[in-house]
Each structure stands twice: as C-alpha cells, then as structure tokens.
Amino acid sequence: MARRGRGEGTIRYRESDGRWEASVTLGSQRKSFYGKTRREVTEKLRTAQRDYEQGQFIGDGRQTVEQYLTSWLETKRPPEVRRSTWETYDRRIRVHVLPIIGRIKLTQLSAQHIQQVTSRGLASGRSSSTVSEAFGVLREALEDAVRLGLLAQNVADRASRPRRDTPEMHPLTGEEAQAFLDAIQTHWLSPLFTLALSTGMRQGELLALRWREVDLQAQRLSVVATMTWEEGAPLYTEPKTRRSRRQIALPPQMAERLRALQHQQRVQRLAAGAAWQGDRFDAVFSDELGFPLQSARVRGQFYRALKRAGLPHIRFHDLRHTCATLLLKQRVNPKIVSELLGHATVSITLDLYSHVLPDMQQEAAEAMSTALGW
C-alpha cells in the first residue's frame, strides 16, 4: 500500500520482494529508489531531491559508460559535426575509452577512472597527442551528460589531461627555399608547391581551391573551403574557424604561374575530350582529366622533389611554417602574418614563431635608443 510522507514523494512496501520503494518525479524524469527499510529509501529520496534543487540530479544508475557514449555518438553524427570529426570521436571512444571504462556504471564514474584512460593509453605507447585527444572527447561527452542531468558533475574536470605533443617544425631557410623553387621549376606540381610556400595555405585549402575563387587580374584568391577524400570522392567542407575564411593577396609572380596553369588546363581539356572533369570540379590543382588531387599523391611528389633538390626531409606543412618564418624575418607585422595564415588570433602566430622574434625585439630596443637619443 502506498504511503506518502510529507515532501517525500511516494513510498511503498513491495510484497513481491520484501523491499521498500520510493518514487518521485524530478524535472521530466521519474526516479525510483529501493532499500530494505523505509528509512533507507526515504534518505535516498531526500538526497535526490536536494541534489536536483542544487542542479546536481543524477540520472539512471543502470546505464553504463559504453551505453551512454554509444548514444552520445549518435547525437554527434553529421551534420551535427564534420564527418572527419565524428570519425575521430568514434575512433577515440571505441579504441581508447571503452576497453578501459566501458562497463562501469555512468553514475559510478570517477576521476580515477578517467586517469586510468590516460595512464594506460600512455603506457601502451600511444602518443600524448592521441591520448590527450581521447581525453578531450570523453570530457566533452561527460559535459553533455551533466547538461542532460545524467551526472552531478564532470569528473574529467578533476583528472589531469596529458600535454599534447607539439610536432617540431622544420622550416626551410631562405637559401633552402630558393633551392627548392629552382629544383621544381619544371615539376608538374610546381604551381601548387610555390603557392603553398608563398602564401602559407594549408594542404586541404590548396586542394579545395577552385578557379571561381581566384581573381588573377586583381592578383587575389579567397580561401572558402578545405578538402578531404571520402569513399573515393572529394568532400568540400568549410574551414573550421571564421578566420580561416580569408582573402590572400598574391605576389605578381605567383599570379603569372597560376595564369600559365590555367592555360595548361585548357590544353589538357582539349586532349581529354569527353573524359574531361574540370568543368565539374573547377579545381585549380587537378590531374590530366581535371579531377582534384588526393593529399597522399601530393605528399609523395613533394618528398621526391625535396630529395631531388638535396634538401632534408620535412613535412608538407613545413612549407606553411617556412612562409611564416620568412615573412617575420622580413619584419612583416605579425598581425598581417596571422591574417595570411588564417590563425584564430595573433597570439597563436606569436606562440608558434617565437623563435623568430628575439632579433626583432633587439631591433626594437635599438630603435627606441635612437628615438630617445641614447
């Protein structure tokens, strides 16, 4: 028979199993608590009511971490996030999180469990960047659990996040950059490599560039997309940040190279005939049939070009670092360099290229001495 205590919700004795049950609706959720005595369930009920009033209501205690994260991943499917982002979420959770804490009840999750995810990941030989990324995905998922009322707090906030490895950059010197340009003059990807070096554009931005976004007369181009390949087809997506969408002024020599490339593609179009795909994709950098290029092919060509030039092996992304470093050494304002690269803030530029700044600071000190007549 149900008995209702003052402010307690509904409490009843279950003859079927000899236990007491307290039930209450908190927000949109109906909760039940069980115990051997009426006093026990009354205390559980009061605790839940108090936590709810304080914004700390805890959800279904039967749900495991695996069940919750599986459900959470479904809510993050494209178009909620980019396909590549969702795949990263899925991979990090499936490979790095679930094998360690998947069977734990969500409401029993602790900071120690989160620490186990990171410590075991590092102990297995995974990079700190990978483990840090897995930690970040888990923390975001638990933050949503708190927002949904499934957890009282985000226990990941009390765990230590591994510091991400910062890949060491290897920009070319001015002399090396010139040697590289000399070595690729007749290379079929010379326009792409030269544009990367002279503008600092990311590889995905270069591959996504279309002729409609290039104004050769004004010597300017617009970065409006980045490209990856999905299931054998190019996938164009917007840049991740607002600052990544930008206009870039081209050096006159670069505009001439692109004009020559445009003429070359007209010749290729005639040779390809009906097989030409350039009208469909409008890609600035394409193969002989007008298809956009794949990143792996570009990297392979880049590495071979470096070897022919007698230069050290560097990443394609180091062309971006080379561009920034050379500009800063030419005393170009860091704010302008930041805008060219599409960094979210100038502080990112200053942090990344702080090794270039000491000489500039010394010059500033000498300029101040001159201004003050010292």
Short mmCIF file of C-alpha atoms in Angstrom, two decimals:
data_model
loop_
_atom_site.label_atom_id
_atom_site.label_comp_id
_atom_site.label_asym_id
_atom_site.label_seq_id
_atom_site.Cartn_x
_atom_site.Cartn_y
_atom_site.Cartn_z
CA MET A 1 0.00 0.00 0.00
CA ALA A 2 1.40 3.38 -0.94
CA ARG A 3 2.28 5.81 1.82
CA ARG A 4 3.10 9.43 1.17
CA GLY A 5 5.36 11.18 3.65
CA ARG A 6 5.48 14.94 3.85
CA GLY A 7 7.68 16.16 0.98
CA GLU A 8 8.95 12.62 0.37
CA GLY A 9 7.28 11.61 -2.87
CA THR A 10 5.65 8.20 -2.95
CA ILE A 11 6.91 5.41 -0.70
CA ARG A 12 5.54 1.88 -0.71
CA TYR A 13 6.38 -1.58 0.52
CA ARG A 14 6.83 -4.21 -2.21
CA GLU A 15 5.43 -7.51 -1.03
CA SER A 16 6.80 -9.21 -4.14
CA ASP A 17 10.40 -8.93 -2.98
CA GLY A 18 10.18 -7.52 0.55
CA ARG A 19 11.83 -4.21 -0.34
CA TRP A 20 10.76 -0.59 0.08
CA GLU A 21 10.44 1.64 -2.99
CA ALA A 22 10.43 5.44 -3.11
CA SER A 23 9.36 7.16 -6.33
CA VAL A 24 9.44 10.80 -7.33
CA THR A 25 9.33 12.90 -10.48
CA LEU A 26 12.27 15.29 -10.77
CA GLY A 27 12.02 17.51 -13.78
CA SER A 28 10.92 15.27 -16.64
CA GLN A 29 12.35 12.08 -15.13
CA ARG A 30 10.61 9.57 -12.88
CA LYS A 31 13.04 8.08 -10.38
CA SER A 32 12.70 5.07 -8.10
CA PHE A 33 14.90 4.12 -5.15
CA TYR A 34 14.97 0.77 -3.35
CA GLY A 35 16.07 -0.39 0.09
CA LYS A 36 15.48 -2.83 2.90
CA THR A 37 13.86 -0.23 5.16
CA ARG A 38 11.56 2.74 4.75
CA ARG A 39 14.16 4.93 6.38
CA GLU A 40 16.76 3.92 3.82
CA VAL A 41 14.66 4.80 0.77
CA THR A 42 13.47 8.00 2.44
CA GLU A 43 17.06 9.13 2.81
CA LYS A 44 17.83 8.26 -0.83
CA LEU A 45 14.79 10.19 -1.93
CA ARG A 46 15.71 13.29 0.09
CA THR A 47 19.26 13.19 -1.24
CA ALA A 48 17.99 13.05 -4.84
CA GLN A 49 15.57 15.93 -4.19
CA ARG A 50 18.33 18.02 -2.62
CA ASP A 51 20.73 17.31 -5.46
CA TYR A 52 18.07 18.20 -8.01
CA GLU A 53 17.33 21.50 -6.30
CA GLN A 54 21.06 22.27 -6.43
CA GLY A 55 21.28 21.37 -10.11
CA GLN A 56 23.05 18.09 -9.37
CA PHE A 57 20.40 15.50 -10.15
CA ILE A 58 21.92 12.18 -11.17
CA GLY A 59 20.23 10.11 -13.85
CA ASP A 60 19.66 6.40 -14.44
CA GLY A 61 22.15 4.46 -12.35
CA ARG A 62 21.89 1.38 -14.58
CA GLN A 63 23.37 2.98 -17.69
CA THR A 64 26.98 2.04 -18.42
CA VAL A 65 29.62 4.33 -19.86
CA GLU A 66 29.53 2.30 -23.07
CA GLN A 67 25.77 2.64 -23.40
CA TYR A 68 25.91 6.37 -22.81
CA LEU A 69 28.84 7.04 -25.17
CA THR A 70 27.23 4.93 -27.91
CA SER A 71 24.09 7.02 -27.60
CA TRP A 72 26.11 10.23 -27.43
CA LEU A 73 27.96 9.40 -30.63
CA GLU A 74 24.66 9.04 -32.44
CA THR A 75 23.72 12.60 -31.46
CA LYS A 76 27.00 13.86 -32.92
CA ARG A 77 26.68 12.35 -36.37
CA PRO A 78 26.99 14.68 -39.38
CA PRO A 79 25.74 17.27 -40.00
CA GLU A 80 25.99 17.99 -36.26
CA VAL A 81 29.77 17.81 -36.65
CA ARG A 82 32.08 17.25 -39.61
CA ARG A 83 32.37 13.68 -40.84
CA SER A 84 36.10 13.66 -40.05
CA THR A 85 35.37 14.99 -36.56
CA TRP A 86 32.76 12.30 -35.92
CA GLU A 87 35.13 9.59 -37.13
CA THR A 88 37.75 10.89 -34.71
CA TYR A 89 35.20 10.83 -31.87
CA ASP A 90 34.18 7.29 -32.76
CA ARG A 91 37.76 6.02 -33.07
CA ARG A 92 38.97 7.58 -29.83
CA ILE A 93 35.99 6.28 -27.85
CA ARG A 94 36.00 2.79 -29.37
CA VAL A 95 39.76 2.24 -29.22
CA HIS A 96 40.92 4.26 -26.22
CA VAL A 97 38.00 4.64 -23.82
CA LEU A 98 35.56 1.72 -23.94
CA PRO A 99 38.09 -1.08 -23.43
CA ILE A 100 39.09 0.51 -20.11
CA ILE A 101 35.93 2.00 -18.58
CA GLY A 102 33.08 0.90 -20.88
CA ARG A 103 31.50 -1.49 -18.37
CA ILE A 104 31.47 0.96 -15.47
CA LYS A 105 28.12 2.46 -14.50
CA LEU A 106 27.98 6.04 -15.71
CA THR A 107 26.94 7.33 -12.29
CA GLN A 108 29.85 5.48 -10.66
CA LEU A 109 32.46 7.05 -12.91
CA SER A 110 35.24 8.82 -11.00
CA ALA A 111 38.24 10.99 -11.77
CA GLN A 112 40.39 7.94 -11.04
CA HIS A 113 38.69 6.07 -13.88
CA ILE A 114 39.41 8.96 -16.23
CA GLN A 115 43.03 8.92 -15.10
CA GLN A 116 43.19 5.22 -15.95
CA VAL A 117 42.21 6.01 -19.53
CA THR A 118 45.11 8.43 -19.91
CA SER A 119 47.72 6.47 -17.94
CA ARG A 120 47.04 3.19 -19.74
CA GLY A 121 47.00 4.94 -23.08
CA LEU A 122 50.41 6.43 -22.46
CA ALA A 123 51.74 3.15 -21.02
CA SER A 124 50.67 1.32 -24.21
CA GLY A 125 52.97 3.55 -26.24
CA ARG A 126 50.36 5.86 -27.74
CA SER A 127 51.43 9.44 -28.25
CA SER A 128 50.44 12.06 -25.72
CA SER A 129 48.59 13.89 -28.51
CA THR A 130 46.43 10.85 -29.20
CA VAL A 131 45.72 10.26 -25.51
CA SER A 132 45.00 13.95 -24.97
CA GLU A 133 42.57 13.87 -27.87
CA ALA A 134 40.76 10.86 -26.37
CA PHE A 135 40.58 12.68 -23.05
CA GLY A 136 39.08 15.73 -24.76
CA VAL A 137 36.37 13.68 -26.49
CA LEU A 138 35.47 11.93 -23.23
CA ARG A 139 35.35 15.20 -21.36
CA GLU A 140 33.01 16.72 -23.96
CA ALA A 141 30.71 13.70 -23.77
CA LEU A 142 30.57 13.86 -19.96
CA GLU A 143 29.86 17.59 -20.11
CA ASP A 144 26.77 16.77 -22.16
CA ALA A 145 25.81 14.12 -19.59
CA VAL A 146 25.89 16.80 -16.89
CA ARG A 147 23.77 19.10 -19.03
CA LEU A 148 21.22 16.31 -19.53
CA GLY A 149 21.02 15.64 -15.81
CA LEU A 150 22.63 12.21 -16.07
CA LEU A 151 25.62 13.19 -13.93
CA ALA A 152 26.04 15.52 -11.00
CA GLN A 153 29.40 16.79 -12.20
CA ASN A 154 32.01 16.22 -14.87
CA VAL A 155 34.62 14.06 -13.18
CA ALA A 156 37.01 14.64 -16.08
CA ASP A 157 37.48 18.17 -14.74
CA ARG A 158 39.34 16.68 -11.77
CA ALA A 159 41.63 14.48 -13.87
CA SER A 160 44.90 15.58 -15.45
CA ARG A 161 44.90 15.92 -19.21
CA PRO A 162 48.12 14.80 -20.91
CA ARG A 163 50.00 17.60 -22.60
CA ARG A 164 49.78 17.33 -26.37
CA ASP A 165 52.98 16.76 -28.28
CA THR A 166 53.80 19.73 -30.45
CA PRO A 167 55.30 18.44 -33.71
CA GLU A 168 58.69 20.00 -34.18
CA MET A 169 58.65 22.35 -37.11
CA HIS A 170 61.42 22.36 -39.70
CA PRO A 171 61.01 25.45 -41.87
CA LEU A 172 63.35 25.91 -44.79
CA THR A 173 65.88 28.71 -44.64
CA GLY A 174 65.71 31.42 -47.26
CA GLU A 175 68.53 29.74 -49.20
CA GLU A 176 66.85 26.33 -48.97
CA ALA A 177 63.52 27.76 -50.08
CA GLN A 178 65.19 29.26 -53.13
CA ALA A 179 66.93 25.96 -53.88
CA PHE A 180 63.57 24.20 -53.64
CA LEU A 181 61.93 26.63 -56.07
CA ASP A 182 64.83 26.22 -58.50
CA ALA A 183 64.53 22.43 -58.34
CA ILE A 184 60.77 22.34 -59.04
CA GLN A 185 60.62 24.80 -61.94
CA THR A 186 59.62 22.07 -64.41
CA HIS A 187 57.71 19.89 -61.94
CA TRP A 188 54.03 19.43 -62.83
CA LEU A 189 53.07 20.42 -59.27
CA SER A 190 55.34 23.45 -59.21
CA PRO A 191 52.37 25.90 -59.02
CA LEU A 192 50.91 24.08 -56.01
CA PHE A 193 54.22 23.89 -54.13
CA THR A 194 55.00 27.52 -54.93
CA LEU A 195 51.57 28.72 -53.77
CA ALA A 196 51.97 26.75 -50.54
CA LEU A 197 55.35 28.34 -49.90
CA SER A 198 54.38 31.89 -50.84
CA THR A 199 51.02 32.04 -49.02
CA GLY A 200 51.24 29.50 -46.20
CA MET A 201 47.97 27.86 -47.25
CA ARG A 202 47.17 24.50 -45.68
CA GLN A 203 47.22 21.44 -47.91
CA GLY A 204 43.46 20.92 -47.61
CA GLU A 205 42.89 24.56 -48.59
CA LEU A 206 45.13 24.20 -51.64
CA LEU A 207 43.37 21.04 -52.81
CA ALA A 208 39.95 22.68 -52.32
CA LEU A 209 40.86 25.81 -54.27
CA ARG A 210 38.64 26.39 -57.35
CA TRP A 211 39.14 28.79 -60.21
CA ARG A 212 35.97 30.69 -59.24
CA GLU A 213 37.83 31.72 -56.06
CA VAL A 214 40.87 33.07 -57.91
CA ASP A 215 40.97 36.59 -59.36
CA LEU A 216 44.12 36.72 -61.47
CA GLN A 217 43.51 40.27 -62.60
CA ALA A 218 43.31 41.53 -59.01
CA GLN A 219 46.06 39.08 -58.00
CA ARG A 220 43.97 37.72 -55.15
CA LEU A 221 42.31 34.48 -54.08
CA SER A 222 39.72 33.52 -51.48
CA VAL A 223 40.03 30.58 -49.08
CA VAL A 224 36.49 29.32 -48.52
CA ALA A 225 36.86 25.56 -48.15
CA THR A 226 39.10 22.67 -47.28
CA MET A 227 39.02 19.25 -48.88
CA THR A 228 39.36 15.63 -47.85
CA TRP A 229 38.50 12.44 -49.72
CA GLU A 230 35.61 10.27 -48.53
CA GLU A 231 34.82 6.92 -50.16
CA GLY A 232 36.72 7.81 -53.32
CA ALA A 233 35.19 11.25 -53.80
CA PRO A 234 36.36 14.75 -52.82
CA LEU A 235 34.49 16.24 -49.86
CA TYR A 236 34.49 20.02 -49.53
CA THR A 237 33.84 21.49 -46.09
CA GLU A 238 34.02 24.97 -44.63
CA PRO A 239 37.18 25.92 -42.74
CA LYS A 240 36.99 25.22 -39.03
CA THR A 241 37.25 28.83 -37.89
CA ARG A 242 35.94 32.14 -39.14
CA ARG A 243 39.49 33.46 -39.54
CA SER A 244 40.36 30.54 -41.80
CA ARG A 245 37.98 32.02 -44.38
CA ARG A 246 40.15 34.75 -45.79
CA GLN A 247 41.41 36.58 -48.84
CA ILE A 248 45.05 36.33 -49.83
CA ALA A 249 46.97 38.80 -51.98
CA LEU A 250 49.20 37.03 -54.48
CA PRO A 251 52.73 38.05 -55.44
CA PRO A 252 52.74 39.06 -59.12
CA GLN A 253 55.00 36.10 -59.97
CA MET A 254 52.52 33.72 -58.34
CA ALA A 255 49.64 35.16 -60.30
CA GLU A 256 51.62 34.60 -63.52
CA ARG A 257 52.26 30.97 -62.58
CA LEU A 258 48.55 30.41 -61.99
CA ARG A 259 47.73 32.07 -65.30
CA ALA A 260 50.13 29.66 -67.03
CA LEU A 261 48.49 26.76 -65.18
CA GLN A 262 45.08 27.88 -66.37
CA HIS A 263 46.32 27.84 -69.96
CA GLN A 264 47.82 24.39 -69.43
CA GLN A 265 44.46 23.07 -68.22
CA ARG A 266 42.78 24.37 -71.38
CA VAL A 267 45.24 22.26 -73.39
CA GLN A 268 44.54 19.24 -71.19
CA ARG A 269 40.81 19.76 -71.66
CA LEU A 270 41.16 19.56 -75.43
CA ALA A 271 43.30 16.42 -75.15
CA ALA A 272 40.88 14.70 -72.74
CA GLY A 273 37.76 15.40 -74.76
CA ALA A 274 34.62 13.88 -73.24
CA ALA A 275 36.63 12.43 -70.34
CA TRP A 276 37.43 15.91 -69.01
CA GLN A 277 36.09 16.51 -65.48
CA GLY A 278 37.44 20.01 -64.94
CA ASP A 279 34.10 21.71 -65.66
CA ARG A 280 32.53 19.63 -62.91
CA PHE A 281 35.13 20.26 -60.21
CA ASP A 282 36.71 23.57 -61.29
CA ALA A 283 39.83 22.54 -59.35
CA VAL A 284 42.88 24.75 -59.65
CA PHE A 285 45.12 21.77 -58.94
CA SER A 286 43.99 18.66 -60.78
CA ASP A 287 45.22 15.65 -62.72
CA GLU A 288 45.24 15.39 -66.51
CA LEU A 289 41.49 14.73 -66.56
CA GLY A 290 40.53 17.60 -64.27
CA PHE A 291 39.98 15.53 -61.12
CA PRO A 292 41.04 17.16 -57.82
CA LEU A 293 44.26 15.77 -56.38
CA GLN A 294 44.50 13.47 -53.38
CA SER A 295 46.70 14.52 -50.49
CA ALA A 296 48.75 11.30 -50.46
CA ARG A 297 49.75 11.82 -54.07
CA VAL A 298 50.75 15.42 -53.40
CA ARG A 299 52.85 14.43 -50.39
CA GLY A 300 54.62 11.72 -52.34
CA GLN A 301 55.51 14.16 -55.10
CA PHE A 302 56.65 16.70 -52.53
CA TYR A 303 59.00 14.28 -50.81
CA ARG A 304 60.56 13.27 -54.13
CA ALA A 305 61.01 16.92 -55.05
CA LEU A 306 62.82 17.57 -51.78
CA LYS A 307 65.14 14.65 -52.42
CA ARG A 308 65.96 15.85 -55.94
CA ALA A 309 66.72 19.30 -54.54
CA GLY A 310 69.11 17.77 -51.98
CA LEU A 311 67.05 19.16 -49.09
CA PRO A 312 66.25 17.50 -45.77
CA HIS A 313 63.01 15.55 -45.42
CA ILE A 314 60.31 17.82 -43.99
CA ARG A 315 56.52 17.67 -43.80
CA PHE A 316 54.38 19.40 -46.42
CA HIS A 317 53.01 21.51 -43.55
CA ASP A 318 56.52 22.87 -43.01
CA LEU A 319 56.06 24.92 -46.18
CA ARG A 320 53.45 26.84 -44.18
CA HIS A 321 55.96 27.31 -41.36
CA THR A 322 58.57 28.40 -43.90
CA CYS A 323 56.23 31.06 -45.26
CA ALA A 324 55.55 32.46 -41.79
CA THR A 325 59.19 32.37 -40.71
CA LEU A 326 60.47 34.10 -43.84
CA LEU A 327 57.84 36.84 -43.57
CA LEU A 328 58.57 37.51 -39.91
CA LYS A 329 62.29 37.67 -40.64
CA GLN A 330 61.46 40.26 -43.29
CA ARG A 331 59.88 42.29 -40.45
CA VAL A 332 56.32 41.85 -41.70
CA ASN A 333 53.88 42.74 -38.92
CA PRO A 334 52.87 39.54 -37.02
CA LYS A 335 49.21 40.63 -37.27
CA ILE A 336 49.47 40.58 -41.07
CA VAL A 337 51.18 37.17 -40.98
CA SER A 338 48.44 35.87 -38.69
CA GLU A 339 45.74 37.04 -41.11
CA LEU A 340 47.58 35.49 -44.06
CA LEU A 341 47.81 32.11 -42.31
CA GLY A 342 44.23 32.21 -41.07
CA HIS A 343 45.11 31.86 -37.38
CA ALA A 344 42.26 32.49 -34.96
CA THR A 345 44.32 35.05 -33.05
CA VAL A 346 47.68 36.75 -33.46
CA SER A 347 48.78 35.15 -30.17
CA ILE A 348 48.81 31.76 -31.92
CA THR A 349 51.21 33.18 -34.50
CA LEU A 350 53.43 34.71 -31.84
CA ASP A 351 53.50 31.48 -29.81
CA LEU A 352 54.31 29.30 -32.82
CA TYR A 353 57.05 31.51 -34.18
CA SER A 354 58.53 32.96 -31.01
CA HIS A 355 61.94 31.68 -32.14
CA VAL A 356 61.91 34.33 -34.88
CA LEU A 357 61.12 37.24 -32.55
CA PRO A 358 64.28 37.77 -30.39
CA ASP A 359 66.16 39.52 -33.21
CA MET A 360 63.11 41.69 -33.87
CA GLN A 361 62.94 42.64 -30.19
CA GLN A 362 66.61 43.59 -30.24
CA GLU A 363 65.97 45.83 -33.22
CA ALA A 364 63.04 47.40 -31.36
CA ALA A 365 65.30 48.13 -28.39
CA GLU A 366 67.89 49.73 -30.66
CA ALA A 367 65.17 51.78 -32.38
CA MET A 368 63.97 53.04 -29.00
CA SER A 369 67.53 54.05 -28.08
CA THR A 370 67.74 56.04 -31.30
CA ALA A 371 64.35 57.67 -30.68
CA LEU A 372 65.41 58.76 -27.20
CA GLY A 373 68.79 60.00 -28.35
CA TRP A 374 70.73 57.48 -26.30
#
